[in-house]
Amino acid sequence: MQMSGGPFWGNVIIIAISGAITIGCFVAMFWMIFRPGEKDPQHAKYDILRKDR
């Protein structure tokens, strides 16, 4: 009797990698939203985020 776990473990690995990438993207998104680090007053975002809009 041969035990083959190839498809199962392959799926587990793909799901784990995809999940890690997704979590990394969410971490980067929240990091860039709450701590963008951009201080240049001439940056294009300040044209969009002006106080008079």
Coordinates of C-alpha atoms in Angstrom, one line a residue:
M1 CA 0.0 0.0 0.0
Q2 CA 1.4 3.3 -1.1
M3 CA 0.6 6.5 0.9
S4 CA 0.4 9.5 -1.4
G5 CA 0.0 12.9 0.2
G6 CA 1.2 15.0 -2.7
P7 CA -2.0 16.8 -3.8
F8 CA -3.1 17.4 -0.2
W9 CA 0.2 18.8 1.0
G10 CA 0.6 20.7 -2.2
N11 CA -2.7 22.4 -1.6
V12 CA -1.8 23.1 2.0
I13 CA 1.4 24.8 0.9
I14 CA -0.2 26.9 -1.8
I15 CA -3.0 28.0 0.7
A16 CA -0.4 28.9 3.3
I17 CA 1.7 30.9 0.9
S18 CA -1.3 32.7 -0.4
G19 CA -2.5 33.4 3.1
A20 CA 0.9 34.8 4.1
I21 CA 1.0 37.1 1.1
T22 CA -2.6 38.3 1.8
I23 CA -1.8 39.0 5.4
G24 CA 1.4 40.8 4.3
C25 CA -0.6 43.0 1.9
F26 CA -3.0 43.9 4.7
V27 CA -0.2 44.8 7.1
A28 CA 1.4 47.0 4.4
M29 CA -1.9 48.6 3.6
F30 CA -2.6 49.6 7.3
W31 CA 1.1 50.6 7.8
M32 CA 0.9 53.0 4.8
I33 CA -2.5 54.4 5.8
F34 CA -1.6 55.1 9.4
R35 CA 2.2 55.8 9.1
P36 CA 2.8 56.9 5.6
G37 CA 6.1 58.7 6.4
E38 CA 5.6 61.2 3.5
K39 CA 6.2 64.8 4.8
D40 CA 6.9 66.7 1.6
P41 CA 4.3 69.5 1.4
Q42 CA 4.5 69.4 -2.4
H43 CA 3.5 65.8 -2.6
A44 CA 0.5 65.0 -4.9
K45 CA -1.6 63.6 -2.0
Y46 CA -1.8 67.1 -0.5
D47 CA -3.6 68.3 -3.6
I48 CA -6.2 65.6 -3.1
L49 CA -6.4 65.9 0.7
R50 CA -6.6 69.6 0.9
K51 CA -8.5 71.1 3.9
D52 CA -10.8 73.1 1.5
R53 CA -12.2 70.0 -0.2

